[in-house]
mmCIF file of N, CA and C in Angstrom:
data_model
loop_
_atom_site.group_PDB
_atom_site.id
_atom_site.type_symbol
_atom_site.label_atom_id
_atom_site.label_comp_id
_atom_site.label_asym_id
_atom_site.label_seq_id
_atom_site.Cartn_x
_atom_site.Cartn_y
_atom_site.Cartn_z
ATOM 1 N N UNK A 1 -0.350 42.521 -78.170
ATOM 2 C CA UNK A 1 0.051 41.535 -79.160
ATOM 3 C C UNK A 1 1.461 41.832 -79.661
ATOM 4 N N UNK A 2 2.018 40.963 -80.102
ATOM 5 C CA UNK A 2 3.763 40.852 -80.390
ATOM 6 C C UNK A 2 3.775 40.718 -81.832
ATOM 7 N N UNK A 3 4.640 40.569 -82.538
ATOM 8 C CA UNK A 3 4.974 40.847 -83.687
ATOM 9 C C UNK A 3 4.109 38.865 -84.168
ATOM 10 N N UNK A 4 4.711 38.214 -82.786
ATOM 11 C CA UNK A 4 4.633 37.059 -83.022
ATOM 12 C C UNK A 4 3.341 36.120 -83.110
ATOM 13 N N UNK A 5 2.700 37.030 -82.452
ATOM 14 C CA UNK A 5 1.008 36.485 -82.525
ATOM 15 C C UNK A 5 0.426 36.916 -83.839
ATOM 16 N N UNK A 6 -0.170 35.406 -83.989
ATOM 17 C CA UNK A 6 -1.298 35.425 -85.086
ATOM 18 C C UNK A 6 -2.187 34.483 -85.202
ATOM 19 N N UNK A 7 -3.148 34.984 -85.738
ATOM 20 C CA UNK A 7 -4.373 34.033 -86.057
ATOM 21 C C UNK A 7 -4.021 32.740 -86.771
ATOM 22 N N UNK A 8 -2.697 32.543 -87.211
ATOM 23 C CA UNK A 8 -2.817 31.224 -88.169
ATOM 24 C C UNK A 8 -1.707 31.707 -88.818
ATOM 25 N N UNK A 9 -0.536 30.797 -88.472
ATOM 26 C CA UNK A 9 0.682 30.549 -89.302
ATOM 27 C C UNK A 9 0.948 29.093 -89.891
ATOM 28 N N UNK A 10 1.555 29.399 -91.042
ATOM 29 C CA UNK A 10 1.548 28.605 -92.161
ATOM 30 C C UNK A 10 1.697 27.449 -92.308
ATOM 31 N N UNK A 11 2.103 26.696 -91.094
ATOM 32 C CA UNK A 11 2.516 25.206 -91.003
ATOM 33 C C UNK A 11 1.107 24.927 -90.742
ATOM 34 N N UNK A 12 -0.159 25.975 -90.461
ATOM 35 C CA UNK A 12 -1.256 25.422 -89.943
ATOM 36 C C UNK A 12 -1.961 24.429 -90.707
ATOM 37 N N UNK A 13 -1.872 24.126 -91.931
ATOM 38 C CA UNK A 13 -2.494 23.056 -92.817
ATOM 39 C C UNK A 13 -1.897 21.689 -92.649
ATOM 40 N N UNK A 14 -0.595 21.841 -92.034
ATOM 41 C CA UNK A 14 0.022 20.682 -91.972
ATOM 42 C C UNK A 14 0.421 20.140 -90.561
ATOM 43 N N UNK A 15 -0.643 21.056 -89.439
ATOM 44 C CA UNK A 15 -0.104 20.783 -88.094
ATOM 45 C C UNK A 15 -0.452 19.506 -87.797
ATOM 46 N N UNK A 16 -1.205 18.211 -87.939
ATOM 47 C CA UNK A 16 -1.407 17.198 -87.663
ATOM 48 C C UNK A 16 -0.242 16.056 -88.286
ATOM 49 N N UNK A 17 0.943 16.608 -89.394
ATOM 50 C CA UNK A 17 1.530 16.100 -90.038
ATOM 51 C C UNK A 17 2.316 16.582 -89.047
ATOM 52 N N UNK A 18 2.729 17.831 -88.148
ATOM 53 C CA UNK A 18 3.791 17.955 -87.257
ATOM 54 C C UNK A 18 4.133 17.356 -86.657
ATOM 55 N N UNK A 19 2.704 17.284 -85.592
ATOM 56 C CA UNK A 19 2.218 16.487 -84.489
ATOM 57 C C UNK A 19 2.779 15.514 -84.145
ATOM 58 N N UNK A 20 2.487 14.171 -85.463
ATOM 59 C CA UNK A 20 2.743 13.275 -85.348
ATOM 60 C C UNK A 20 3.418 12.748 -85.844
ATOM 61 N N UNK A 21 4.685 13.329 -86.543
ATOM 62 C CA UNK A 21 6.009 13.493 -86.321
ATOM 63 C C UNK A 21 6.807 13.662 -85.479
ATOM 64 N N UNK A 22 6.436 15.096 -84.193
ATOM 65 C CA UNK A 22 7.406 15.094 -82.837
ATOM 66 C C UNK A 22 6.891 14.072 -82.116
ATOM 67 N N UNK A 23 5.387 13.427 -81.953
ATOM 68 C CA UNK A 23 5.114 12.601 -81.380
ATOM 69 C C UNK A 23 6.440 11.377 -81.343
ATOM 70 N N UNK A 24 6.634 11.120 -83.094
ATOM 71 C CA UNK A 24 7.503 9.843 -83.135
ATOM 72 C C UNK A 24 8.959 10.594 -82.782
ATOM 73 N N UNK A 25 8.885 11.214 -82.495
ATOM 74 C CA UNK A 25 10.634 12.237 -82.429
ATOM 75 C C UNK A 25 10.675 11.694 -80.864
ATOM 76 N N UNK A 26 9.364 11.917 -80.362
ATOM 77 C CA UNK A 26 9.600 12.291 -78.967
ATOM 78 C C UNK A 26 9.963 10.638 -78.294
ATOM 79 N N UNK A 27 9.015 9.613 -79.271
ATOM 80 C CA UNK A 27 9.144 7.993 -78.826
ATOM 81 C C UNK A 27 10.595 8.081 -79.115
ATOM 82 N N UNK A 28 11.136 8.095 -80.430
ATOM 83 C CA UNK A 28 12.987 8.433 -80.393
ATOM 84 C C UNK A 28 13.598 8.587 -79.010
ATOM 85 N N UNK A 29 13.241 9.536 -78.853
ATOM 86 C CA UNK A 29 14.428 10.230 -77.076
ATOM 87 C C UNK A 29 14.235 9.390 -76.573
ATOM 88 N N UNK A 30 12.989 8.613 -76.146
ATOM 89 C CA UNK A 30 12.694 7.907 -75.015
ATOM 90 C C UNK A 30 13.262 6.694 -75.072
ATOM 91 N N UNK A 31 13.285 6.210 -76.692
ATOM 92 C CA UNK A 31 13.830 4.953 -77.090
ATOM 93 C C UNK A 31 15.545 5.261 -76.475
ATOM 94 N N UNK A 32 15.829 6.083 -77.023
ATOM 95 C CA UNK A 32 17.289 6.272 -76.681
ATOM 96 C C UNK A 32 17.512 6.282 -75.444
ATOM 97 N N UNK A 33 16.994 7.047 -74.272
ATOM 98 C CA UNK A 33 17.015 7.285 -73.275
ATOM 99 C C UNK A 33 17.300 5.680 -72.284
ATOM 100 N N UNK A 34 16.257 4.751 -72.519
ATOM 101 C CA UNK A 34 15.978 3.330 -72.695
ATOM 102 C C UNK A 34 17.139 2.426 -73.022
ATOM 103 N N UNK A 35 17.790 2.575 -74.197
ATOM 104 C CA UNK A 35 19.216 2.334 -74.602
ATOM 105 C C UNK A 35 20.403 2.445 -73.840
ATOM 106 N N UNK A 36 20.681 3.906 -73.471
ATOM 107 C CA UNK A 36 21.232 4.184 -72.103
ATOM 108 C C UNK A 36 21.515 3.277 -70.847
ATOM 109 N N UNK A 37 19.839 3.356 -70.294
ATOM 110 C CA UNK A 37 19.468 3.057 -69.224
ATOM 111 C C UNK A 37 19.441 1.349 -68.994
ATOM 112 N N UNK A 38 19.737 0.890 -70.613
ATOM 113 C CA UNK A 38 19.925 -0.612 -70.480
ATOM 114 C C UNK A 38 20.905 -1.078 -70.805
ATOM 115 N N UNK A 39 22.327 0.059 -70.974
ATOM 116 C CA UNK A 39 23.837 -0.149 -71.048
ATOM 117 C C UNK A 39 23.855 -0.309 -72.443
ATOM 118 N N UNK A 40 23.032 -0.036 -73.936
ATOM 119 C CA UNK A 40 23.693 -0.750 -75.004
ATOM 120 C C UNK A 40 24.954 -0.418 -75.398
ATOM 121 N N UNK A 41 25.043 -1.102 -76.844
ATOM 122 C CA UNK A 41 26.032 -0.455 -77.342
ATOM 123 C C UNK A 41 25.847 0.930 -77.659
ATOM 124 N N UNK A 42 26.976 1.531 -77.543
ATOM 125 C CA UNK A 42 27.584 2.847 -77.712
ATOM 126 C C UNK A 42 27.108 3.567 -79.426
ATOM 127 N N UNK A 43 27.862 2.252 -79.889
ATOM 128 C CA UNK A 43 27.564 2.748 -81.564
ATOM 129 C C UNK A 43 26.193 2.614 -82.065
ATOM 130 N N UNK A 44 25.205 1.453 -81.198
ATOM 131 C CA UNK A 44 23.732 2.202 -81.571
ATOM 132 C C UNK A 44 23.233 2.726 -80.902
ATOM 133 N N UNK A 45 23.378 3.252 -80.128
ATOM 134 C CA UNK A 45 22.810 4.549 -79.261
ATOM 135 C C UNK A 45 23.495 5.824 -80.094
ATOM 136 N N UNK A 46 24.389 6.322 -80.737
ATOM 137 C CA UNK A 46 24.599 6.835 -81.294
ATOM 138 C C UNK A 46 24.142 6.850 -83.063
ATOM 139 N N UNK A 47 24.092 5.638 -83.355
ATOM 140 C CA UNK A 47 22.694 5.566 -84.809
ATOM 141 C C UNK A 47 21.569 5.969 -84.344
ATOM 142 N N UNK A 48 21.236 5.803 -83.211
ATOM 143 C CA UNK A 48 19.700 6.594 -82.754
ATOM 144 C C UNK A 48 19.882 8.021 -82.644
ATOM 145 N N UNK A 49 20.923 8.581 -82.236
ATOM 146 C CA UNK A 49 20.728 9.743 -82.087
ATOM 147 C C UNK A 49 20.818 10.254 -83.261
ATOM 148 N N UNK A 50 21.977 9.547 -84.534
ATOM 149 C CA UNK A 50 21.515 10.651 -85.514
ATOM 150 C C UNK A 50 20.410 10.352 -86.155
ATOM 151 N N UNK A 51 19.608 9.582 -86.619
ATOM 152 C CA UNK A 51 18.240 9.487 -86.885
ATOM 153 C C UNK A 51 17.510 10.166 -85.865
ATOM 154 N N UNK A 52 17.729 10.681 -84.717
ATOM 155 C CA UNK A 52 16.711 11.253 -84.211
ATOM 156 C C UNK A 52 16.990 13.165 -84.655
ATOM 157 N N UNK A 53 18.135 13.168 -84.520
ATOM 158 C CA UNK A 53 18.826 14.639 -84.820
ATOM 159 C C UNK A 53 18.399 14.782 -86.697
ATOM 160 N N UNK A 54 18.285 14.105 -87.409
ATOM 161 C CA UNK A 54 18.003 13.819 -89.227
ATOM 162 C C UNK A 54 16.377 13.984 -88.923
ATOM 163 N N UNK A 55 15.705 13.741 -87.790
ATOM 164 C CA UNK A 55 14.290 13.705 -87.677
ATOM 165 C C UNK A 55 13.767 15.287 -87.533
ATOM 166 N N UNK A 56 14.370 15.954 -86.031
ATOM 167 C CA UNK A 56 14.195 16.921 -86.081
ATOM 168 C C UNK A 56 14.698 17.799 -87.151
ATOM 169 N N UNK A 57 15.325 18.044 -88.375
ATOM 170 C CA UNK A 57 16.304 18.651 -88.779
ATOM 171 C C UNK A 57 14.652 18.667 -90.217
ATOM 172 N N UNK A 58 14.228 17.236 -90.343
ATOM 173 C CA UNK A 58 13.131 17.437 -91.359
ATOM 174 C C UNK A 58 12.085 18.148 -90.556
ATOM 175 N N UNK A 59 11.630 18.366 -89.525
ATOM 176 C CA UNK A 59 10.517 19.089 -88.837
ATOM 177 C C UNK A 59 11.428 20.629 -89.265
ATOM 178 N N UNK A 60 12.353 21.135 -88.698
ATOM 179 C CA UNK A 60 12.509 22.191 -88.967
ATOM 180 C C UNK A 60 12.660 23.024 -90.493
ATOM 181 N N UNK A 61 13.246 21.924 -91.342
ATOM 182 C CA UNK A 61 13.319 22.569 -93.043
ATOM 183 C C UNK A 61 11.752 22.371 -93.348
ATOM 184 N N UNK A 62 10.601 21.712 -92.527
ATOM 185 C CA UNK A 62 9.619 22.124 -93.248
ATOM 186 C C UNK A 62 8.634 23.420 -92.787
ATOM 187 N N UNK A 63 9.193 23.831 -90.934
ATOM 188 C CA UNK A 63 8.518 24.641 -90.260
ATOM 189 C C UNK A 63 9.083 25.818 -91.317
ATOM 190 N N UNK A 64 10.460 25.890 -91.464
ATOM 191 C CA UNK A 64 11.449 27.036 -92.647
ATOM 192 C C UNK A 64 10.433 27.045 -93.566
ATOM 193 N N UNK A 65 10.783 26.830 -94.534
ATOM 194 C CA UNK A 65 9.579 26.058 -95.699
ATOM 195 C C UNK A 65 8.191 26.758 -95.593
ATOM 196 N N UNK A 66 6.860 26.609 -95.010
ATOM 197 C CA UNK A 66 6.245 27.230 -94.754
ATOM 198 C C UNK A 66 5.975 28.493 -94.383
ATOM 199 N N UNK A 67 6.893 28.833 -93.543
ATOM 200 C CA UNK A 67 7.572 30.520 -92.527
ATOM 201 C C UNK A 67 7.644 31.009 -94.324
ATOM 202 N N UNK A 68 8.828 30.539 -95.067
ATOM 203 C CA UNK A 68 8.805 31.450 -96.042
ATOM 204 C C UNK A 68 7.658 31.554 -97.079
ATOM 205 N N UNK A 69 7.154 30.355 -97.281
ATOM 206 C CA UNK A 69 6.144 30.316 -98.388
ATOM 207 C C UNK A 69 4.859 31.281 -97.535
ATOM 208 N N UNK A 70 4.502 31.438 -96.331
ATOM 209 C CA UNK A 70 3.483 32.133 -95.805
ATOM 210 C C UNK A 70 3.685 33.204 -94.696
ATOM 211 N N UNK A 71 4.130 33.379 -94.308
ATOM 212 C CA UNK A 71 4.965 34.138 -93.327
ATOM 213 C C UNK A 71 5.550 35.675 -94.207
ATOM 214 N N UNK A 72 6.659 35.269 -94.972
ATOM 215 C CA UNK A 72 7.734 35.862 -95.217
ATOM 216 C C UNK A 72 7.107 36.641 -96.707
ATOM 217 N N UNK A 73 6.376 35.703 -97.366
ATOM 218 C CA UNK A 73 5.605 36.181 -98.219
ATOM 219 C C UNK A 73 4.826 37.183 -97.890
ATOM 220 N N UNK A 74 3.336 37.016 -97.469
ATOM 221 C CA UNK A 74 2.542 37.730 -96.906
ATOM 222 C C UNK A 74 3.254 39.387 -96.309
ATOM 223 N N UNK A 75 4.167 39.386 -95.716
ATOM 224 C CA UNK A 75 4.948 40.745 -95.082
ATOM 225 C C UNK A 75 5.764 41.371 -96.031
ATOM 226 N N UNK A 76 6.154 40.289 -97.433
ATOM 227 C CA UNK A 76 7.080 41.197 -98.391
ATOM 228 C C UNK A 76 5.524 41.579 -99.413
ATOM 229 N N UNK A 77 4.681 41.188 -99.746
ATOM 230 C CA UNK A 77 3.664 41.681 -100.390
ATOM 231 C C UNK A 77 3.174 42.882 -99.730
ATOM 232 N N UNK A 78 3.227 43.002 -98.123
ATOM 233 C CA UNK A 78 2.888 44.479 -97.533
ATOM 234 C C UNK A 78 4.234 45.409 -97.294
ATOM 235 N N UNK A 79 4.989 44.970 -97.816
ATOM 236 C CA UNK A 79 6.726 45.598 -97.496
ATOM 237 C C UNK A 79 6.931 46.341 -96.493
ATOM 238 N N UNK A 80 7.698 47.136 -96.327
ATOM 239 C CA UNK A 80 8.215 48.079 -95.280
ATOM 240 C C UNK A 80 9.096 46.979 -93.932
ATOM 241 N N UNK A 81 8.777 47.821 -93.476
ATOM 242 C CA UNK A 81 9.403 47.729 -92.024
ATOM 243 C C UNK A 81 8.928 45.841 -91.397
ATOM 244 N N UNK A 82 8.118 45.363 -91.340
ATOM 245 C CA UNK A 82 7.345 44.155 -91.651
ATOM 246 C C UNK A 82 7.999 42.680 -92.616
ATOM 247 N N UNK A 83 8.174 43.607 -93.696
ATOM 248 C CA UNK A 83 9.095 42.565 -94.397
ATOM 249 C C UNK A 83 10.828 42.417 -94.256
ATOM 250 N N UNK A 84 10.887 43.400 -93.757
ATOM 251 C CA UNK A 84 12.579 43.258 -93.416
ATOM 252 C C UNK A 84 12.861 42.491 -92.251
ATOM 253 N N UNK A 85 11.880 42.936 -91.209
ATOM 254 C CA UNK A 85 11.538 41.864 -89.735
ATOM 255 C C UNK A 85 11.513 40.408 -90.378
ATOM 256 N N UNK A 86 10.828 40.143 -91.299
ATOM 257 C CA UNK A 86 10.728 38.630 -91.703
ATOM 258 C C UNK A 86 11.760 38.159 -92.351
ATOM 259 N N UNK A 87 11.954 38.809 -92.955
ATOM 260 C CA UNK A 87 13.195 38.329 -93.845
ATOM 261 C C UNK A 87 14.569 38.019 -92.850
ATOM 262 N N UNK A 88 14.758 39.109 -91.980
ATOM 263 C CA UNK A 88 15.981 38.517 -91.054
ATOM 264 C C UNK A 88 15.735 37.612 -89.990
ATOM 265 N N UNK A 89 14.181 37.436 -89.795
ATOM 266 C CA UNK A 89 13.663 36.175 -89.037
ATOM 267 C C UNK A 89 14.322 35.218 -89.720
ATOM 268 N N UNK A 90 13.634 34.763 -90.695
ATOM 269 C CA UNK A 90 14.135 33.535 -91.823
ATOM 270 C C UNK A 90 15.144 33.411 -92.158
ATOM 271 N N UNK A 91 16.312 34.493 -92.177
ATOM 272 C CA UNK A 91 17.885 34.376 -92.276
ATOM 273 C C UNK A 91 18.291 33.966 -91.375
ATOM 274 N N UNK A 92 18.333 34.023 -89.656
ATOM 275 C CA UNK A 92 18.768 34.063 -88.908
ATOM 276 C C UNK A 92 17.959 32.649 -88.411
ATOM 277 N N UNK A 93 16.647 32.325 -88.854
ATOM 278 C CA UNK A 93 16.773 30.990 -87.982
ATOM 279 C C UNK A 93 17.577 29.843 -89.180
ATOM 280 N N UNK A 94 17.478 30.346 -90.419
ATOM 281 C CA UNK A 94 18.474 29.431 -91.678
ATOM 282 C C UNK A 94 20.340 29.419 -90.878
ATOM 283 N N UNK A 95 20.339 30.350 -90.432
ATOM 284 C CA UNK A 95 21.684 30.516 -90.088
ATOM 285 C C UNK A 95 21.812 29.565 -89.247
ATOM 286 N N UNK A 96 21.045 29.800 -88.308
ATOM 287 C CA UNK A 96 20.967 28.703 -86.831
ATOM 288 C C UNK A 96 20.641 27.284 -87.458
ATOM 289 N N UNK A 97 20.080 26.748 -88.318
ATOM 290 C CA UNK A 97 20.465 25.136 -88.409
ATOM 291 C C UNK A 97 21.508 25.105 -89.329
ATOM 292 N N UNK A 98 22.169 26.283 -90.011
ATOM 293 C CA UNK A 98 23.563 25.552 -90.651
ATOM 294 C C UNK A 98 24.305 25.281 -89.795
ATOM 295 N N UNK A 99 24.080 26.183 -88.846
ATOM 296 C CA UNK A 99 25.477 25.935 -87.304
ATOM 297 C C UNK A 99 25.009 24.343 -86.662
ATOM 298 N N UNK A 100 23.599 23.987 -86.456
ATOM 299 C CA UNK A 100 23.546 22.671 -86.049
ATOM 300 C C UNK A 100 23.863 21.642 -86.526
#
């Protein structure tokens, strides 16, 4: 087992709210893809993409969101070595969507 396996991480109460969210993320691409493939305009194929990029961006501040409220918690209540692992988890994937 890896640091990364577990019985149940924190988005788990809300995985059907994920779901079917990337579900509609995923109709997005395809819509766009479609757009493309039927020459539109430029400038709404590009309103699709940022509504689709504003889509994923809410899936990830809420996967964040959870990670810290259950995740990051849970390992600083047992501290050590455990909670510092989490904590630069959660820095470093925060870092990675300011850069996106």
């Amino acid at each position: 087992m890896t640091d990364h396996d577990h019985t149940e991480y924190g988005y788990i109460t809300d995985k059907d709210k994920y779901l079917n969210r990337l579900k509609r993320i995923e109709g997005q691409a395809r819509g766009i893809s479609r757009m493309v493939d039927e020459e539109q305009y430029c400038i709404d194929i590009l309103t699709q993409i940022s509504a689709l990029t504003s889509a994923l961006q809410a899936v990830a501040v809420g996967l964040l969101d959870d990670h810290l409220k259950h995740c990051v918690v849970d390992a600083a209540r047992l501290g050590g070595d455990e909670a510092d692992i989490k904590i630069k988890e959660a820095s470093d994937a925060i870092a990675r969507l300011v850069r996106s």
